[in-house]
XYZ file of C-alpha atoms in Angstrom:
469
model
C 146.794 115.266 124.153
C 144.674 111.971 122.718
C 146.397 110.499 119.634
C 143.595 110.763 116.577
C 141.700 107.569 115.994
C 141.570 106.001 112.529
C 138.602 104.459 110.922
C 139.051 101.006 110.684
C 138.460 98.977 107.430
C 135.036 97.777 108.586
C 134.288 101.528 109.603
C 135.131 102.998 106.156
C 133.224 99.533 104.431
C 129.925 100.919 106.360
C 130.062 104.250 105.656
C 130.394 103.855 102.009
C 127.762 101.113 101.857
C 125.616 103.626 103.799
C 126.118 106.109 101.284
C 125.809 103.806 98.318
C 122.764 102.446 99.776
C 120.933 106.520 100.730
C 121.915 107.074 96.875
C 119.789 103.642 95.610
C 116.884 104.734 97.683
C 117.115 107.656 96.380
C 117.838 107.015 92.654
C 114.704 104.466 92.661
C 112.382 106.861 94.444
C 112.994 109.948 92.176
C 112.507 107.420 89.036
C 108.680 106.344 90.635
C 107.467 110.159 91.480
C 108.726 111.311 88.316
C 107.374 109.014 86.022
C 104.122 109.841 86.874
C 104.529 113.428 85.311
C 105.855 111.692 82.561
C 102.662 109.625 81.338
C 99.999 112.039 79.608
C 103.305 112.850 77.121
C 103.964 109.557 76.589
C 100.276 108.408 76.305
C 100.186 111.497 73.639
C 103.371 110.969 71.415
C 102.828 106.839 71.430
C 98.795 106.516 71.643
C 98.387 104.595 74.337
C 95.123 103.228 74.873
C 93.894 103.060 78.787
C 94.799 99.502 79.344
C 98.756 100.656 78.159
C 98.499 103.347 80.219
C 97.495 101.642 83.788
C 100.023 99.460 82.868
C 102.592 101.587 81.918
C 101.916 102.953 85.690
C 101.110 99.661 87.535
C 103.784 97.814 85.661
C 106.716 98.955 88.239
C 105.299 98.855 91.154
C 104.159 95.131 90.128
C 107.623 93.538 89.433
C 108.723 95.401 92.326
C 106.519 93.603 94.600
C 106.957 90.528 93.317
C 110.571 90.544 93.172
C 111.463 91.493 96.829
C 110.918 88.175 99.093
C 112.840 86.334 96.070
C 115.563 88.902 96.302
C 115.379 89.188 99.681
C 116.612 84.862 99.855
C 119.395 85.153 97.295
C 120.785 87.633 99.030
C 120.530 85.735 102.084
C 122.053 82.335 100.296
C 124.379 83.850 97.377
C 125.318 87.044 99.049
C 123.918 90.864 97.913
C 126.611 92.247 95.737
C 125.744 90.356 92.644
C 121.948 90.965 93.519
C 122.379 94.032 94.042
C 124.414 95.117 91.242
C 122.245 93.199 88.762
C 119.043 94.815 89.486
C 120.792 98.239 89.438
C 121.782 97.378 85.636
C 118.151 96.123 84.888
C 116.652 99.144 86.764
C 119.612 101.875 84.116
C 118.155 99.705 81.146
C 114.674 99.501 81.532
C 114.925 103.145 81.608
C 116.774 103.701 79.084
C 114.718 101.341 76.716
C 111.608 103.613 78.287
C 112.754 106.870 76.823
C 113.613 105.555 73.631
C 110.594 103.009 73.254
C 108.709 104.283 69.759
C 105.927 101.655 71.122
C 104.000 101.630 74.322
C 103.936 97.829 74.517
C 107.836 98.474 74.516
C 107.465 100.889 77.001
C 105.672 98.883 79.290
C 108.002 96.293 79.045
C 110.423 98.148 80.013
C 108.852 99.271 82.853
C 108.269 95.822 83.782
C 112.220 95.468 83.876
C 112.826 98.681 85.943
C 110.652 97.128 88.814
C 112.334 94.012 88.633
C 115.672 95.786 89.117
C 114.544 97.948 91.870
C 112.819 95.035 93.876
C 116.282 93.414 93.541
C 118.114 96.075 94.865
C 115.824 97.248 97.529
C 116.361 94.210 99.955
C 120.154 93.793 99.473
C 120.325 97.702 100.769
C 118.248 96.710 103.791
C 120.659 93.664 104.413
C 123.558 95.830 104.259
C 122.509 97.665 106.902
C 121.144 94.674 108.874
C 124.677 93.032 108.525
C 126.983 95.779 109.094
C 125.163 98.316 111.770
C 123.734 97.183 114.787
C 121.677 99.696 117.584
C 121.345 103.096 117.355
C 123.953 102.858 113.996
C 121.310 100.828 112.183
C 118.497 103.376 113.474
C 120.163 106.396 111.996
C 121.201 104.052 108.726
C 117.435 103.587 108.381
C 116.683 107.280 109.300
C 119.011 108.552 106.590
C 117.379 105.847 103.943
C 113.682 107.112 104.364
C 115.003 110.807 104.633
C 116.437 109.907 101.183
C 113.134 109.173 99.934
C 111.220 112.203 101.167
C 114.089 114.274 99.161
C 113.497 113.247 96.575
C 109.663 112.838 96.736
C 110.456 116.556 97.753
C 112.411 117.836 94.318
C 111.135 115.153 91.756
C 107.449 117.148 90.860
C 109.337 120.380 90.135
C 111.975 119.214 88.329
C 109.786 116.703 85.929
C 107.721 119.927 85.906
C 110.753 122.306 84.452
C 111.930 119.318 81.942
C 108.093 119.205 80.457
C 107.895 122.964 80.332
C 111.543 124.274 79.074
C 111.469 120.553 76.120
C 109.184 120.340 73.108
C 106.207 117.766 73.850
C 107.673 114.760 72.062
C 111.199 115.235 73.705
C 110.562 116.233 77.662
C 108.603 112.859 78.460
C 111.407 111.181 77.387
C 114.258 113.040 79.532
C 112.025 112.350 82.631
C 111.832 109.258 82.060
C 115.911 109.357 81.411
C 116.281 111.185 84.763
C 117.434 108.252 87.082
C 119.430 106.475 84.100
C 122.674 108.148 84.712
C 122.858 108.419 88.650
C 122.150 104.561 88.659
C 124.435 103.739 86.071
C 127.565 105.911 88.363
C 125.796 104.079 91.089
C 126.421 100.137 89.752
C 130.397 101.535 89.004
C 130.765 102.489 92.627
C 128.770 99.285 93.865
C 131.639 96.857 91.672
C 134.670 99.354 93.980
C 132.948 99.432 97.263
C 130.429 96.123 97.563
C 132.067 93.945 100.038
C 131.937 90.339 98.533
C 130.954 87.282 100.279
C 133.620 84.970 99.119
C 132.449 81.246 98.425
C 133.560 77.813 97.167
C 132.045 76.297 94.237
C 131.111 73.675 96.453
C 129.461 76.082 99.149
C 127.623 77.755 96.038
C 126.690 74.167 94.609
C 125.209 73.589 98.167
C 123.489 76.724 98.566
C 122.088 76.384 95.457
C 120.713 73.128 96.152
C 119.115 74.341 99.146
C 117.330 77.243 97.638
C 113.523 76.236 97.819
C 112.591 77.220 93.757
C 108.964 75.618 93.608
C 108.564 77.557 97.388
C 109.632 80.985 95.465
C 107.700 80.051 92.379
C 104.332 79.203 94.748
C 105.262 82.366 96.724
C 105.319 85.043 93.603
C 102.125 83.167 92.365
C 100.127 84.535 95.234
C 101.725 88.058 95.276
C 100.889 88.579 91.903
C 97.336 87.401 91.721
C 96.923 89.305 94.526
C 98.619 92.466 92.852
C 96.802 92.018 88.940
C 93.968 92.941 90.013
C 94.568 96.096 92.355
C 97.829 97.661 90.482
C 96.752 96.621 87.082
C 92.942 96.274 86.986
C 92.910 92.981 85.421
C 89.665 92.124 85.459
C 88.038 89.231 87.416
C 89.043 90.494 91.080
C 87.500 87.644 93.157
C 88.818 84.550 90.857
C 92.125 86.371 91.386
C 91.841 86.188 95.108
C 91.206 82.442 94.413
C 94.189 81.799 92.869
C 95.961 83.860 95.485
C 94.757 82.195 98.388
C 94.975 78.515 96.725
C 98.670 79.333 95.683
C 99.111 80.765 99.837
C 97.649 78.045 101.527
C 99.812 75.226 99.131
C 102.848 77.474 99.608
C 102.288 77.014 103.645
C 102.152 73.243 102.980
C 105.306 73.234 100.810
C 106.984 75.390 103.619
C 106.005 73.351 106.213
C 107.173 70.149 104.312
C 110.921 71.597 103.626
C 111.138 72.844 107.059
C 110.030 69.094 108.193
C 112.842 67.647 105.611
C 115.118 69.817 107.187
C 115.466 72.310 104.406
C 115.582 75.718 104.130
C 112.471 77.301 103.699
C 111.798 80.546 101.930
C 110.456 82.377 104.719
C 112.492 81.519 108.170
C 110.274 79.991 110.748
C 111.953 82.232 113.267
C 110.535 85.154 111.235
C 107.276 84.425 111.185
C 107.403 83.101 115.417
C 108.733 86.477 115.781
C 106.238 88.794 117.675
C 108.140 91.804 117.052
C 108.546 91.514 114.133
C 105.368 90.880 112.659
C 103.884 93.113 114.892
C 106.089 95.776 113.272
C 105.492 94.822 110.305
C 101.536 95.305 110.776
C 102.258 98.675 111.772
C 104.831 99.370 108.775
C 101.757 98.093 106.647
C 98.844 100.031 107.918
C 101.071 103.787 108.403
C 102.760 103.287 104.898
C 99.792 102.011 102.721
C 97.320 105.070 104.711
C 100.534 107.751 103.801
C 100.223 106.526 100.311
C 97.446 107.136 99.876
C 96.584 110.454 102.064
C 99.707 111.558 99.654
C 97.474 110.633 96.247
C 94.125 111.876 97.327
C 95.960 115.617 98.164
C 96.845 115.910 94.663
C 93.736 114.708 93.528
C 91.994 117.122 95.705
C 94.755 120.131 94.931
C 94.085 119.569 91.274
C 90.670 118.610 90.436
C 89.045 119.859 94.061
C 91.035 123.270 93.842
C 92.035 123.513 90.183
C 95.789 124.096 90.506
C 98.044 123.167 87.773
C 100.208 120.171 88.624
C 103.063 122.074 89.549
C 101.130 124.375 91.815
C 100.264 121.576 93.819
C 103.689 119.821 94.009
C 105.230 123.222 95.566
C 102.043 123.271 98.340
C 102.955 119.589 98.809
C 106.611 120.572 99.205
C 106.346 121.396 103.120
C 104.947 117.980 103.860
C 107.410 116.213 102.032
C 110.321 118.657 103.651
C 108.612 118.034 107.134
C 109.092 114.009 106.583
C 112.989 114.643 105.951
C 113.384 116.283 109.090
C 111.183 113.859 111.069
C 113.541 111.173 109.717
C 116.588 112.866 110.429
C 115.496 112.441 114.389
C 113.897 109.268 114.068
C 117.019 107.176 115.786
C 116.411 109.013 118.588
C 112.961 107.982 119.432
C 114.193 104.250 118.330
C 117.158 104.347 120.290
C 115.597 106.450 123.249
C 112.172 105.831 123.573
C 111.768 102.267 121.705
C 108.373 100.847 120.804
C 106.440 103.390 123.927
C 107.702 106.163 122.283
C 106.407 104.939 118.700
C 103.312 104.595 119.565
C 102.566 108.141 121.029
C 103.928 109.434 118.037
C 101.928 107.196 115.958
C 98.982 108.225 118.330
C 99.475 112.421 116.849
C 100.049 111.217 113.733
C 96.181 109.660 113.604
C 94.830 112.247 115.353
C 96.421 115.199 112.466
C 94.985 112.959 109.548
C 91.762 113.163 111.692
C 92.405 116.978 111.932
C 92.764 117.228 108.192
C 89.875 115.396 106.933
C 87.754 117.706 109.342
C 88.898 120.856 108.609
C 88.584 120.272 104.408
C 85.561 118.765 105.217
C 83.938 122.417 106.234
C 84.583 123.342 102.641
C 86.567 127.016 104.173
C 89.010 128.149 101.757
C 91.293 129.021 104.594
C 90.640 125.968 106.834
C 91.320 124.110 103.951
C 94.735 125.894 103.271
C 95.647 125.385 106.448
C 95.036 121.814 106.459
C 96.751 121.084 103.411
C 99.545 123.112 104.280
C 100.106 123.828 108.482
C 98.465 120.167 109.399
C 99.730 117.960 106.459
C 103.223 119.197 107.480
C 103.083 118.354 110.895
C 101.885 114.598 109.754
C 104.873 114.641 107.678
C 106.900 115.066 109.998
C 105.214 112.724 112.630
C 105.474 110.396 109.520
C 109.310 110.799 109.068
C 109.540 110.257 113.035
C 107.863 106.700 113.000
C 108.549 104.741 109.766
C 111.923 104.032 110.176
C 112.092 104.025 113.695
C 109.664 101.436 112.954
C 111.431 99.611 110.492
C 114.686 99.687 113.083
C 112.494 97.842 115.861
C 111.025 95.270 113.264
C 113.707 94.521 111.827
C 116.241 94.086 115.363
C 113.602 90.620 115.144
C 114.744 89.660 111.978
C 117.374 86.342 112.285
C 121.099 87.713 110.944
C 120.395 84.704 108.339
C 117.312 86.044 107.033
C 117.766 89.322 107.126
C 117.292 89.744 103.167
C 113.971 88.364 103.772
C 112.982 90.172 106.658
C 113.530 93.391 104.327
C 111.761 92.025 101.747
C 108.793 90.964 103.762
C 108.521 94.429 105.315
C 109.142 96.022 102.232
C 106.462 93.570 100.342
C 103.762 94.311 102.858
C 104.438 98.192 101.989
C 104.257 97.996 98.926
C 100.882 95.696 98.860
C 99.045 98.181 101.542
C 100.124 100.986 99.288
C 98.631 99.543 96.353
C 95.109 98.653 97.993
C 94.900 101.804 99.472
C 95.739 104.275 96.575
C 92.283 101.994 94.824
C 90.821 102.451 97.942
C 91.623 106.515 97.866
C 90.894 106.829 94.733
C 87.409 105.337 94.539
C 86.650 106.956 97.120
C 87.543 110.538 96.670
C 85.815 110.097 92.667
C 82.912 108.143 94.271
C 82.642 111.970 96.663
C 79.470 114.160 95.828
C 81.832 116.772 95.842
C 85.346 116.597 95.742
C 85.710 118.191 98.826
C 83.559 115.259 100.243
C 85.377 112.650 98.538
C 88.911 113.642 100.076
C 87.436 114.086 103.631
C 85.769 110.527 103.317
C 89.110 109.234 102.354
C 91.016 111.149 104.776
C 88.736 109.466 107.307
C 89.264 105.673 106.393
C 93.158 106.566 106.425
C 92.863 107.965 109.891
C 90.987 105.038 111.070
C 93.411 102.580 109.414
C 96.559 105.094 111.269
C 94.804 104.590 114.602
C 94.922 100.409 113.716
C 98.574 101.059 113.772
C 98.602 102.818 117.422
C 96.571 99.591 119.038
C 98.906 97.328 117.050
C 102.097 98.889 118.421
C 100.439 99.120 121.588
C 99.958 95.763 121.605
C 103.486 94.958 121.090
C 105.636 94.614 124.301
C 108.860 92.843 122.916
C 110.750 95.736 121.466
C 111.171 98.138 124.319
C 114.125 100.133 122.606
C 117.231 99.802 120.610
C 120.268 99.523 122.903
């Protein structure tokens, strides 16, 4: 008989850091698909105008962007417990100063400092599992991240839908928003017990420190965020915005290139960005997530104002889609680990080809075509969706150096969340700009196919990932 193997100490440090790190994704998820049930009853009980409402909904998703590449490097120089824990307090707070805001400038604020926390945490849970699972291990790591996500994309409508219905109008906006509070608080007491610390001198922190390029980071978030105002926010001026964004970009490539000459350490690793793979990958990541995004908005648009369900209606016939990307995540290490980048791209292939499917068959305007695109088809593409993000994500990120791997996350996650905000503005406009709204969602369904089959020839393209060993 074999004598029973023990987990070692490093074994028992992963799985708990997986665990902790499947719980974040989820926690931070469940807070974004939630709030957005949340806002008319907010907008109602503290009379928001419309400018204090697109902010109130932009306002997360903006510090969340423009936190993750800094993030991302302190992590990488200071270590990603104190990140990490950090932006899991700021992320409990801002919500709780949310629910109880009497003020929707307050409430925006404290929006503002929910997105901050989450963009901190985000690329310290990536880093985790770049720096303690390797292969197939980091695969399912990833798998069991995104699956997190679709679960709770999956329960968050109903539920926000029960809280509005069962509390009184002035109360139930304010437990949704509350919803996330106490999971993330339990969350940041586990982190402090089962974080593994990165010891460090004061000298090695003085050094560090010293080599952390600030007017890089502060050039860097410049750009992000005049490219962000004026697609998340609608702040107006959209083209003198792109100004500043590309004159802050092209004097943040000369800074870069100017610390890398003096030997420093520049905010983005050179070896990242001479990576093929891995900005290959992350092309991919950023044309299937942003077109998911916002395939995923237009639905509900189309469900609600197209078909005339009630909200929660349309977040039960959603519910398969979501339910099919958690079990196409589940399996996604094995086309990582088993079929590497060949086997992405066929799968990426029928993913295009069922958002093709979809547009056509609403686009006929047949009650029962429609259904069944909505329903049979969008399911399929959900689970062709769980199948190939993070089997993506695994291939990218095996390109990533082990010394930048906080800002290898945070660049993949950054491009995400940047294609997801262009093309919900891009859905959007199109599916209101729609003679009918039938013809609105099939034009958008259309661009979002095209932009999915951008993603096939990319990964095509890319030849230096053949599979995770």
């Amino acid at each position: 008989m074999r004598p029973a193997t023990s987990a070692t100490p490093r074994d028992r440090t992963s799985g708990r850091v997986l665990a902790l790190g499947v719980s974040t994704g989820f926690v931070t998820i469940i807070d974004q698909s939630a709030f957005a049930f949340a806002v008319p009853g907010l907008r109602d009980d503290l009379g928001a105008d419309a400018a204090q409402v697109q902010w109130l909904v932009a306002g997360y998703s903006l510090a969340f962007g423009a936190a993750l590449l800094p993030a991302g490097r302190l992590g990488d120089v200071f270590g990603r417990r104190a990140p990490y824990l950090v932006g899991l307090l700021l992320f409990a707070l801002g919500g709780l100063f949310a629910a109880s805001a009497a003020d929707a400038n307050v409430a925006i604020v404290a929006r503002l400092v929910q997105g901050l926390g989450a963009g901190l945490v985000n690329p310290q849970v990536l880093g985790y599992f770049q720096d303690l699972f390797t292969g197939p291990a980091r695969a399912k790591a990833l798998g069991a991240y995104t699956v997190s996500a679709s679960v709770a994309g999956l329960i968050s409508p109903p539920v926000a839908g029960w809280i509005l219905a069962a509390a009184s109008p002035g109360l139930g906006w304010r437990f949704v928003v509350l919803l996330s509070v106490p999971v993330a608080l339990a969350l940041f007491v586990v982190g402090l017990a089962v974080l593994p610390s990165t010891p460090r001198t004061p000298e090695e922190l003085r050094r560090r420190a010293g080599g952390l390029d600030v007017i890089g980071l502060s050039l860097l978030m410049a750009a992000i965020l005049a490219l962000m105002l004026p697609v998340t926010a609608g702040v107006p001026g959209g083209p003198l915005w792109l100004i500043v964004a590309g004159l802050a970009g092209l004097s943040f490539t000369g800074w870069e290139r100017r610390v890398a000459r003096r030997g420093g350490s520049p905010v983005l690793d050179p070896a990242l960005m001479r990576s093929r793979g891995f900005m290959l990958g992350t092309g991919v990541a950023t044309l299937i997530f942003g077109a998911g995004i916002g395939l995923g908005m237009v639905t509900t648009l189309y469900l609600i104002d197209g078909l005339g369900m009630s909200a929660l209606a349309a977040a039960l016939l959603l519910a398969p889609r979501a339910l099919g990307m958690a079990v196409g995540s589940m399996q996604s290490w094995r086309v990582a680990t088993r079929f590497g980048r060949r086997g992405i791209t066929f799968v990426l292939a029928a993913g295009a080809v069922a958002v093709a499917v979809e547009a056509a068959l609403v686009a006929t305007g047949q009650e029962v075509l429609v259904l069944i695109a909505l329903v049979g088809v969008g399911t399929v593409h959900g689970v062709l969706s769980g199948l190939t993000i993070p089997s993506n994500q695994t291939l990218t990120l095996e390109h990533a150096p082990a010394e930048a791997a906080g800002v290898g996350a945070g660049v993949l996650a950054l491009a995400q969340r940047l294609a997801g905000a262009v093309c919900l503005a891009v859905g959007i406009g199109l599916f209101l700009a729609g003679a009918t709204p039938t013809a609105g969602f099939a034009t958008a369904a259309g661009v979002f196919a095209a932009l999915s089959a951008a993603a096939v020839a990319i990964s095509a393209f890319d030849r230096s990932a053949v599979r995770v060993a």
